[in-house]
Amino acid sequence: MDKPRQGFAGLWNISFGFFGIQIGFALQNANMSRIFQSLGEDIEKLPGLWVAAPLTGLLVQPIIGHMSDRTWLGRLGRRRPYFLAGAILAAIALFVMPESPAIWFAAMMLWILDASLNISMEPFRAFVGDMLGKEQHSVGYAVQTAFIGAGAVVGSLFPSLMEAMGVANVAPPGQIPDTVRYAFWFGGLALFLAVLWTVVATREYSPEEMAAFEPPAAANAPAVRALASRGYAASAGWVAAGIAVAFVQMRFALLREVLLLGALLAGYGLASALAIALARRGNDRNMLSSIVGDFAGMPLLMKRLALVQFFSWSALFIMWINTTPIVAQYHYGATDAASAAYQEASNWVGELFAIYNGVAAIAALTLLPWLSRRFGQARTHMIGLGCGAVGYASFFLLRDPAHLIASEIFIGIFWASVLAMPYAILASSLPQAKLGIYMGLFNMFVVLPQLLVATVMGSIMQALFPGEPIYTMAFAAVTLLLAVLAMTRVASAEAGIAGPAVTAPR
């Protein structure tokens, strides 16, 4: 039995909440470095403050994915309870963030904001798979990408719109400009209302209906049994790697954020050892063993795409952290965060981010479907990754701020591809009963590279090019070239494992 086809209104309702979620992410991406620097933080320490974003995603996404697969709250459904809870918490964080009196408070609110956005966002990926038949998965993710781009345009442009309306864009040292404060308040309201729209306008299929569409797989037993057969050598290796990272940090006096990376490696080793021990005792229903077992037993296609995601999101996180100081320093000649030139540069970065997100929204429904039909999904993603490398490299060549629009067009095509193509390739190959946990695990390869960048990029900048953030764009361009190489492994197997081509909604 196939799921009913959704028309345009159905596709709209399923993904409209992502419009609001992305407003929140856009405000965070375009303004958090500005907020931290306005509160007096040094540029080399920005990656460490940004560590909250990937760390919360790393912890929250697999847990929420696991839980949402097993949730059913009657009329409220399976995924929608998480949409609503995350939206309420994120809206509160957006309202409070611009009132931060100090750096530590802003960092704490970033933790809360990012955790809340992840609670809402992660189930949205599985929601598309829940609500659509396999023949509509690609168009579902394309529509979702269009809403992501549109929401990011709105969130990125709002500070500039406030300035155009006469709102003060400069604040005394240690304070946050009114343009940013009003943008965050607007974003909190818009996020909540957009998610509420999806919650009210959609009805999820009941467990009985889902079972009729696809016979349920045995819940945790296969993954946990496979985990029980594993030894502890790999777990010990993870712990040893964590200790080694801590030693390197102390030996070479790297930034303290590197210790967090070591702690995470060792922590995963200990968690995996505990998961194996629980599995060996026959406890096949505990969350830890289920998550670790599913992580260890990811499908081959998912593993290949995970490496591509790792490189792709490393480049994106470098861009989000460093674009504001790069544009301010190299295109406006400003390094003082309290200066009018720096704040003008910050607003222009918001507009540049709006441009690449607008390009992504259009490309998701026009360019990507055409490329996918002509070259296939995997090669289309390779083209998108190459566009990103060109966009980042062009920051070295273009000195007129207006010319950076060309850079953002290339980055927008790359962004559209990252948001749509990997999920379109995966959607039809994952079991519906475990879609939430697999999407959560796949999204770990979105947050792991961000965490790596947040912990080591500050030390790299300090050692190799202190006060010269433009060179981080070289790292971004190179990592995308590595992503293209990794994508060739997916392209070589596309005929046997990829899903249907992306098609625009009708």
Coordinates of C-alpha atoms in Angstrom, one line a residue:
M1 CA 0.0 0.0 0.0
D2 CA 1.4 3.4 -1.0
K3 CA 1.1 6.6 0.8
P4 CA -1.3 9.2 -0.8
R5 CA 0.4 11.7 -3.1
Q6 CA 0.6 15.2 -1.6
G7 CA -0.3 18.2 -3.7
F8 CA 1.3 21.6 -3.4
A9 CA -0.7 22.6 -0.3
G10 CA 0.3 19.3 1.4
L11 CA 4.0 19.8 0.6
W12 CA 3.8 23.4 1.8
N13 CA 2.2 22.5 5.1
I14 CA 4.7 19.6 5.8
S15 CA 7.8 21.9 5.5
F16 CA 6.5 25.4 6.3
G17 CA 7.8 25.1 9.9
F18 CA 11.3 24.9 8.5
F19 CA 10.8 28.4 7.3
G20 CA 10.7 29.7 10.9
I21 CA 13.4 27.4 12.1
Q22 CA 15.7 28.7 9.5
I23 CA 15.0 32.3 10.4
G24 CA 16.4 31.3 13.8
F25 CA 19.5 29.6 12.4
A26 CA 20.1 32.6 10.0
L27 CA 20.0 35.1 12.8
Q28 CA 22.4 32.9 14.8
N29 CA 24.8 32.3 11.8
A30 CA 24.9 36.0 10.7
N31 CA 25.0 37.7 14.1
M32 CA 26.6 35.6 16.8
S33 CA 30.2 36.6 16.0
R34 CA 29.0 40.2 15.8
I35 CA 27.3 39.8 19.3
F36 CA 30.4 38.2 20.8
Q37 CA 32.7 40.9 19.4
S38 CA 30.4 43.6 20.4
L39 CA 30.6 42.3 24.0
G40 CA 34.4 42.5 23.8
E41 CA 35.6 39.0 22.6
D42 CA 38.9 38.6 20.6
I43 CA 38.6 37.2 17.1
E44 CA 40.8 34.2 17.8
K45 CA 38.4 33.1 20.6
L46 CA 35.3 33.1 18.4
P47 CA 35.5 29.5 17.3
G48 CA 35.6 28.4 21.0
L49 CA 32.4 30.3 21.8
W50 CA 30.7 28.8 18.7
V51 CA 31.4 25.3 20.1
A52 CA 27.9 25.3 21.6
A53 CA 26.2 25.0 18.3
P54 CA 27.8 21.7 17.1
L55 CA 28.1 20.2 20.5
T56 CA 24.3 20.6 21.2
G57 CA 23.5 19.2 17.8
L58 CA 25.8 16.2 18.4
L59 CA 24.1 15.3 21.6
V60 CA 20.5 16.3 20.8
Q61 CA 20.0 15.0 17.2
P62 CA 20.5 11.2 17.7
I63 CA 18.5 11.3 21.0
I64 CA 15.6 13.2 19.5
G65 CA 15.7 10.9 16.4
H66 CA 15.6 7.8 18.6
M67 CA 12.8 9.2 20.8
S68 CA 10.7 10.5 17.9
D69 CA 10.7 7.1 16.3
R70 CA 9.1 5.7 19.4
T71 CA 6.7 8.5 20.2
W72 CA 2.9 8.6 19.6
L73 CA 0.9 11.2 21.5
G74 CA -2.5 10.6 19.8
R75 CA -3.7 13.7 17.9
L76 CA -0.4 15.5 18.4
G77 CA 1.4 12.6 16.7
R78 CA 5.0 11.4 16.5
R79 CA 7.2 14.2 15.2
R80 CA 5.0 17.3 16.0
P81 CA 5.5 17.2 19.8
Y82 CA 9.2 17.9 19.2
F83 CA 8.5 20.6 16.6
L84 CA 6.4 22.4 19.1
A85 CA 8.6 22.0 22.2
G86 CA 11.7 23.1 20.4
A87 CA 9.9 26.1 18.8
I88 CA 8.8 27.4 22.2
L89 CA 12.2 27.1 23.8
A90 CA 14.0 28.6 20.7
A91 CA 11.6 31.6 20.6
I92 CA 12.3 32.3 24.3
A93 CA 16.1 32.1 23.6
L94 CA 15.8 34.5 20.7
F95 CA 13.9 37.0 22.8
V96 CA 16.5 36.9 25.6
M97 CA 19.7 36.7 23.5
P98 CA 20.0 40.4 22.5
E99 CA 19.7 41.4 26.2
S100 CA 22.9 39.5 27.0
P101 CA 24.9 41.6 29.6
A102 CA 28.2 39.7 29.1
I103 CA 29.9 37.2 26.9
W104 CA 29.3 34.2 29.2
F105 CA 25.6 34.9 29.2
A106 CA 25.5 35.1 25.4
A107 CA 27.4 31.8 25.1
M108 CA 24.9 30.2 27.5
M109 CA 22.0 31.5 25.4
L110 CA 23.6 30.1 22.3
W111 CA 23.7 26.7 23.9
I112 CA 20.0 26.9 24.7
L113 CA 19.1 28.4 21.3
D114 CA 20.9 25.8 19.3
A115 CA 19.7 22.9 21.4
S116 CA 16.1 24.1 20.9
L117 CA 16.5 24.6 17.2
N118 CA 17.9 21.1 16.9
I119 CA 14.9 19.6 18.8
S120 CA 12.6 21.1 16.2
M121 CA 14.8 20.6 13.2
E122 CA 15.9 17.0 13.4
P123 CA 12.4 15.4 13.3
F124 CA 11.5 17.6 10.2
R125 CA 13.9 15.6 8.1
A126 CA 12.2 12.3 9.1
F127 CA 8.8 14.0 8.8
V128 CA 9.2 14.3 5.0
G129 CA 9.9 10.6 4.8
D130 CA 6.9 9.8 7.1
M131 CA 4.4 11.8 5.1
L132 CA 5.5 11.2 1.5
G133 CA 5.8 8.1 -0.6
K134 CA 9.2 7.2 -2.0
E135 CA 8.4 8.8 -5.4
Q136 CA 7.9 12.2 -3.6
H137 CA 10.9 12.1 -1.3
S138 CA 13.0 14.2 -3.6
V139 CA 10.4 16.9 -4.2
G140 CA 9.7 16.9 -0.5
Y141 CA 13.3 17.7 0.3
A142 CA 13.5 20.2 -2.5
V143 CA 10.5 22.1 -1.1
Q144 CA 12.0 21.9 2.4
T145 CA 15.3 23.4 1.0
A146 CA 13.3 26.2 -0.7
F147 CA 11.8 27.1 2.7
I148 CA 15.2 26.9 4.4
G149 CA 16.5 29.4 1.8
A150 CA 13.5 31.7 2.1
G151 CA 13.7 31.7 5.9
A152 CA 17.4 32.4 5.9
V153 CA 16.8 35.4 3.5
V154 CA 14.3 36.9 5.9
G155 CA 16.5 36.3 9.0
S156 CA 19.6 37.6 7.3
L157 CA 18.1 40.8 5.9
F158 CA 16.2 41.9 9.0
P159 CA 19.0 43.9 10.6
S160 CA 19.6 45.8 7.4
L161 CA 15.8 46.5 7.0
M162 CA 15.7 47.8 10.6
E163 CA 18.6 50.2 9.8
A164 CA 16.8 51.4 6.6
M165 CA 13.8 52.2 8.8
G166 CA 16.0 54.4 11.1
V167 CA 16.8 52.0 13.9
A168 CA 20.2 52.5 15.4
N169 CA 22.9 50.2 14.0
V170 CA 25.7 51.3 16.3
A171 CA 25.8 50.8 20.1
P172 CA 28.2 51.9 22.8
P173 CA 31.1 49.5 23.5
G174 CA 29.9 46.4 25.2
Q175 CA 26.3 46.7 24.0
I176 CA 24.4 45.1 21.1
P177 CA 22.8 47.4 18.4
D178 CA 19.1 47.9 18.3
T179 CA 19.0 46.5 14.8
V180 CA 20.2 43.1 16.1
R181 CA 17.8 43.2 19.1
Y182 CA 14.7 43.8 17.0
A183 CA 15.8 41.2 14.5
F184 CA 16.0 38.5 17.2
W185 CA 12.6 39.5 18.7
F186 CA 11.0 39.3 15.3
G187 CA 12.7 36.0 14.6
G188 CA 11.4 34.4 17.8
L189 CA 7.8 35.3 16.9
A190 CA 8.2 34.2 13.3
L191 CA 9.7 30.9 14.3
F192 CA 7.0 30.0 16.7
L193 CA 4.2 30.9 14.3
A194 CA 5.7 29.0 11.3
V195 CA 6.2 25.8 13.3
L196 CA 2.7 26.2 14.8
W197 CA 1.3 26.3 11.2
T198 CA 2.8 22.9 10.4
V199 CA 1.7 21.4 13.8
V200 CA -1.9 22.6 13.2
A201 CA -2.1 22.0 9.4
T202 CA -0.8 18.4 9.2
R203 CA -2.0 15.1 10.5
E204 CA 0.6 12.3 10.9
Y205 CA -0.1 8.7 10.0
S206 CA -0.8 6.5 13.0
P207 CA 1.4 3.5 13.9
E208 CA -1.2 1.3 12.4
E209 CA -1.3 3.3 9.1
M210 CA 2.5 3.3 8.9
A211 CA 2.5 -0.5 9.4
A212 CA 0.1 -0.8 6.4
F213 CA 2.4 1.3 4.2
E214 CA 5.6 -0.7 5.2
P215 CA 5.8 -3.7 7.5
P216 CA 7.7 -2.7 10.6
A217 CA 11.2 -4.0 11.1
A218 CA 12.3 -5.6 14.3
A219 CA 12.9 -2.5 16.4
N220 CA 16.3 -2.7 18.0
A221 CA 17.3 -6.4 18.1
P222 CA 19.4 -6.7 15.0
A223 CA 21.6 -3.7 15.7
V224 CA 21.9 -4.5 19.4
R225 CA 22.8 -8.2 18.8
A226 CA 25.4 -7.1 16.3
L227 CA 26.8 -4.7 18.9
A228 CA 26.9 -7.5 21.5
S229 CA 29.3 -9.5 19.2
R230 CA 31.8 -6.6 19.1
G231 CA 34.9 -6.5 21.3
Y232 CA 36.2 -3.5 23.4
A233 CA 39.3 -2.8 21.3
A234 CA 37.6 0.0 19.3
S235 CA 36.2 1.6 22.5
A236 CA 39.7 1.5 23.9
G237 CA 41.0 3.1 20.7
W238 CA 38.6 6.0 21.1
V239 CA 39.6 6.6 24.7
A240 CA 43.3 6.5 23.7
A241 CA 42.7 9.0 20.9
G242 CA 41.0 11.4 23.4
I243 CA 44.0 11.1 25.8
A244 CA 46.4 11.7 22.9
V245 CA 44.5 14.9 21.9
A246 CA 44.7 16.2 25.5
F247 CA 48.4 15.5 25.5
V248 CA 49.0 17.4 22.3
Q249 CA 46.9 20.3 23.7
M250 CA 49.1 20.5 26.8
R251 CA 52.4 19.8 25.0
F252 CA 51.9 22.6 22.4
A253 CA 49.8 25.0 24.5
L254 CA 46.9 25.0 22.1
L255 CA 43.6 26.7 22.9
R256 CA 41.7 25.0 25.7
E257 CA 38.8 24.3 23.3
V258 CA 41.0 21.4 21.9
L259 CA 40.5 19.6 25.3
L260 CA 36.8 19.4 24.5
L261 CA 37.6 17.4 21.4
G262 CA 39.7 15.0 23.4
A263 CA 37.0 14.7 26.0
L264 CA 34.4 13.9 23.3
L265 CA 36.6 11.2 21.8
A266 CA 37.2 9.6 25.1
G267 CA 33.6 10.0 26.1
Y268 CA 32.4 8.2 23.0
G269 CA 34.8 5.3 23.7
L270 CA 33.4 5.0 27.2
A271 CA 29.8 5.2 26.0
S272 CA 30.4 2.6 23.4
A273 CA 32.0 0.2 25.9
L274 CA 29.0 0.7 28.2
A275 CA 26.6 0.1 25.2
I276 CA 28.4 -3.1 24.4
A277 CA 28.2 -4.3 28.0
L278 CA 24.5 -3.6 28.1
A279 CA 24.0 -5.4 24.8
R280 CA 25.9 -8.5 26.0
R281 CA 23.5 -8.6 29.0
G282 CA 20.6 -9.0 26.6
N283 CA 19.2 -5.5 27.2
D284 CA 18.1 -4.7 23.7
R285 CA 15.7 -1.9 24.6
N286 CA 18.0 0.7 26.1
M287 CA 18.6 3.9 24.2
L288 CA 22.4 3.9 24.4
S289 CA 22.9 0.5 22.9
S290 CA 20.3 1.3 20.2
I291 CA 22.0 4.5 19.2
V292 CA 25.6 3.0 19.3
G293 CA 24.4 -0.1 17.5
D294 CA 22.7 1.8 14.7
F295 CA 25.7 4.1 14.4
A296 CA 28.0 1.1 14.0
G297 CA 25.6 -0.6 11.5
M298 CA 24.9 2.4 9.2
P299 CA 24.1 1.4 5.6
L300 CA 27.1 1.6 3.1
L301 CA 25.5 4.5 1.2
M302 CA 25.0 6.4 4.4
K303 CA 28.7 5.9 5.3
R304 CA 29.9 7.2 2.0
L305 CA 27.6 10.3 2.1
A306 CA 28.7 10.9 5.8
L307 CA 32.3 11.6 4.6
V308 CA 31.0 14.0 2.1
Q309 CA 28.9 15.8 4.7
F310 CA 31.9 16.0 7.0
F311 CA 33.9 18.0 4.5
S312 CA 30.9 20.1 3.3
W313 CA 29.9 21.2 6.8
S314 CA 33.5 22.0 7.8
A315 CA 33.6 24.6 5.0
L316 CA 30.1 26.0 5.9
F317 CA 31.0 26.4 9.6
I318 CA 34.3 28.2 8.7
M319 CA 32.2 30.6 6.6
W320 CA 29.6 31.3 9.3
I321 CA 32.2 32.0 11.9
N322 CA 34.6 34.1 9.9
T323 CA 32.7 36.0 7.1
T324 CA 31.9 39.0 9.3
P325 CA 35.4 39.6 10.5
I326 CA 36.8 38.9 7.0
V327 CA 34.5 41.4 5.3
A328 CA 34.9 44.0 8.0
Q329 CA 38.7 43.8 7.9
Y330 CA 39.5 43.2 4.2
H331 CA 36.6 45.0 2.5
Y332 CA 35.8 47.8 5.0
G333 CA 39.1 48.2 6.7
A334 CA 37.5 47.9 10.1
T335 CA 38.7 45.8 13.1
D336 CA 37.0 47.7 15.9
A337 CA 33.7 46.0 16.6
A338 CA 32.3 49.2 18.1
S339 CA 33.0 51.3 14.9
A340 CA 30.4 52.3 12.4
A341 CA 32.4 50.7 9.6
Y342 CA 32.4 47.3 11.4
Q343 CA 28.6 47.5 12.0
E344 CA 28.1 48.5 8.3
A345 CA 30.2 45.5 7.3
S346 CA 28.1 43.2 9.6
N347 CA 24.9 44.4 7.9
W348 CA 26.4 43.7 4.5
V349 CA 27.3 40.2 5.6
G350 CA 23.7 39.7 6.5
E351 CA 22.7 40.8 3.1
L352 CA 25.3 38.5 1.5
F353 CA 23.9 35.6 3.5
A354 CA 20.4 36.6 2.3
I355 CA 21.7 36.4 -1.3
Y356 CA 23.2 33.0 -1.0
N357 CA 20.1 31.7 0.7
G358 CA 17.8 33.3 -1.9
V359 CA 19.9 31.7 -4.6
A360 CA 19.6 28.3 -2.8
A361 CA 15.8 28.6 -2.6
I362 CA 15.6 29.2 -6.4
A363 CA 18.2 26.6 -7.3
A364 CA 16.5 23.9 -5.2
L365 CA 13.4 24.1 -7.4
T366 CA 14.9 25.0 -10.8
L367 CA 18.7 24.3 -11.3
L368 CA 19.0 21.2 -9.2
P369 CA 16.1 19.3 -10.8
W370 CA 17.5 20.1 -14.3
L371 CA 21.1 19.0 -13.3
S372 CA 19.8 15.9 -11.6
R373 CA 17.8 14.8 -14.7
R374 CA 20.8 15.5 -16.9
F375 CA 23.7 14.2 -14.8
G376 CA 22.2 12.2 -11.9
Q377 CA 22.0 13.1 -8.2
A378 CA 25.5 12.3 -7.2
R379 CA 27.2 14.2 -10.0
T380 CA 24.8 17.1 -9.4
H381 CA 26.1 17.3 -5.8
M382 CA 29.6 17.2 -7.1
I383 CA 28.8 20.3 -9.2
G384 CA 27.3 22.0 -6.2
L385 CA 30.4 21.3 -4.1
G386 CA 32.6 22.6 -6.8
C387 CA 30.6 25.8 -6.9
G388 CA 31.2 26.2 -3.2
A389 CA 34.9 25.9 -3.6
V390 CA 34.9 28.6 -6.3
G391 CA 32.8 30.9 -4.1
Y392 CA 35.1 30.6 -1.1
A393 CA 38.3 31.0 -3.2
S394 CA 36.9 34.2 -4.8
F395 CA 37.1 36.0 -1.4
F396 CA 40.9 36.3 -2.0
L397 CA 40.4 38.0 -5.4
L398 CA 37.5 40.4 -4.8
R399 CA 38.1 43.5 -2.8
D400 CA 35.0 45.6 -3.7
P401 CA 32.3 44.5 -1.2
A402 CA 29.6 44.7 -3.9
H403 CA 31.6 42.1 -6.0
L404 CA 31.1 39.5 -3.2
I405 CA 27.6 39.0 -4.6
A406 CA 29.2 36.8 -7.3
S407 CA 30.8 34.8 -4.6
E408 CA 27.5 34.3 -2.8
I409 CA 25.8 33.1 -6.0
F410 CA 28.2 30.2 -6.2
I411 CA 27.9 29.5 -2.5
G412 CA 24.1 29.6 -2.8
I413 CA 24.2 26.8 -5.4
F414 CA 26.4 24.8 -3.1
W415 CA 24.1 25.4 -0.1
A416 CA 21.1 24.3 -2.0
S417 CA 22.9 21.1 -3.0
V418 CA 24.0 20.3 0.5
L419 CA 20.5 20.7 1.9
A420 CA 18.7 18.7 -0.8
M421 CA 20.9 16.2 -2.6
P422 CA 22.3 14.0 0.2
Y423 CA 18.8 13.6 1.7
A424 CA 17.2 12.9 -1.7
I425 CA 19.8 10.2 -2.3
L426 CA 19.3 8.6 1.1
A427 CA 15.5 9.0 1.6
S428 CA 14.4 5.9 -0.4
S429 CA 17.1 3.6 1.0
L430 CA 16.4 3.9 4.7
P431 CA 13.8 1.8 6.6
Q432 CA 10.8 3.9 7.6
A433 CA 10.6 2.5 11.1
K434 CA 14.1 3.9 11.9
L435 CA 14.0 7.0 9.8
G436 CA 14.3 9.3 12.8
I437 CA 17.4 7.7 14.3
Y438 CA 19.1 7.3 10.9
M439 CA 18.5 11.0 10.1
G440 CA 19.7 11.9 13.5
L441 CA 22.9 9.9 13.1
F442 CA 23.4 11.3 9.5
N443 CA 23.1 14.8 10.9
M444 CA 25.9 14.0 13.4
F445 CA 28.1 14.3 10.3
V446 CA 26.7 17.8 10.0
V447 CA 27.7 18.8 13.6
L448 CA 30.9 16.8 14.0
P449 CA 32.9 18.8 11.5
Q450 CA 31.5 22.0 13.1
L451 CA 32.7 20.8 16.4
L452 CA 36.1 20.0 15.0
V453 CA 36.3 23.5 13.4
A454 CA 35.2 25.1 16.7
T455 CA 37.9 23.3 18.7
V456 CA 40.9 23.5 16.4
M457 CA 40.5 26.4 14.1
G458 CA 41.3 29.0 16.8
S459 CA 44.6 27.2 17.4
I460 CA 45.4 27.0 13.7
M461 CA 44.7 30.7 13.3
Q462 CA 46.8 31.6 16.3
A463 CA 49.7 29.5 15.1
L464 CA 49.7 30.2 11.3
F465 CA 48.0 33.5 10.6
P466 CA 47.1 35.4 13.7
G467 CA 44.8 38.3 12.9
E468 CA 44.4 37.2 9.3
P469 CA 41.0 35.4 9.1
I470 CA 40.9 35.6 5.3
Y471 CA 43.0 32.4 5.1
T472 CA 40.2 30.4 6.7
M473 CA 38.5 30.7 3.4
A474 CA 41.4 28.7 1.8
F475 CA 40.7 25.9 4.3
A476 CA 37.0 26.0 3.3
A477 CA 37.8 25.8 -0.4
V478 CA 40.2 22.9 0.0
T479 CA 37.8 20.9 2.2
L480 CA 35.1 21.2 -0.5
L481 CA 37.6 19.9 -3.1
L482 CA 38.0 16.9 -0.7
A483 CA 34.3 16.6 -0.6
V484 CA 34.1 16.3 -4.4
L485 CA 36.7 13.5 -4.3
A486 CA 34.7 11.7 -1.6
M487 CA 31.5 12.1 -3.7
T488 CA 33.0 10.1 -6.6
R489 CA 32.6 7.0 -4.5
V490 CA 28.8 7.7 -4.3
A491 CA 28.7 8.6 -8.0
S492 CA 30.3 5.3 -9.0
A493 CA 27.5 3.4 -7.3
E494 CA 24.6 5.7 -8.0
A495 CA 23.0 3.5 -10.6
G496 CA 22.5 0.8 -8.0
I497 CA 21.7 2.7 -4.9
A498 CA 20.4 6.2 -5.6
G499 CA 16.7 7.1 -5.6
P500 CA 14.7 8.9 -8.2
A501 CA 15.8 12.2 -9.7
V502 CA 14.8 15.4 -8.0
T503 CA 11.7 16.9 -9.7
A504 CA 10.1 20.3 -9.1
P505 CA 6.7 20.3 -7.5
R506 CA 3.6 20.7 -9.7

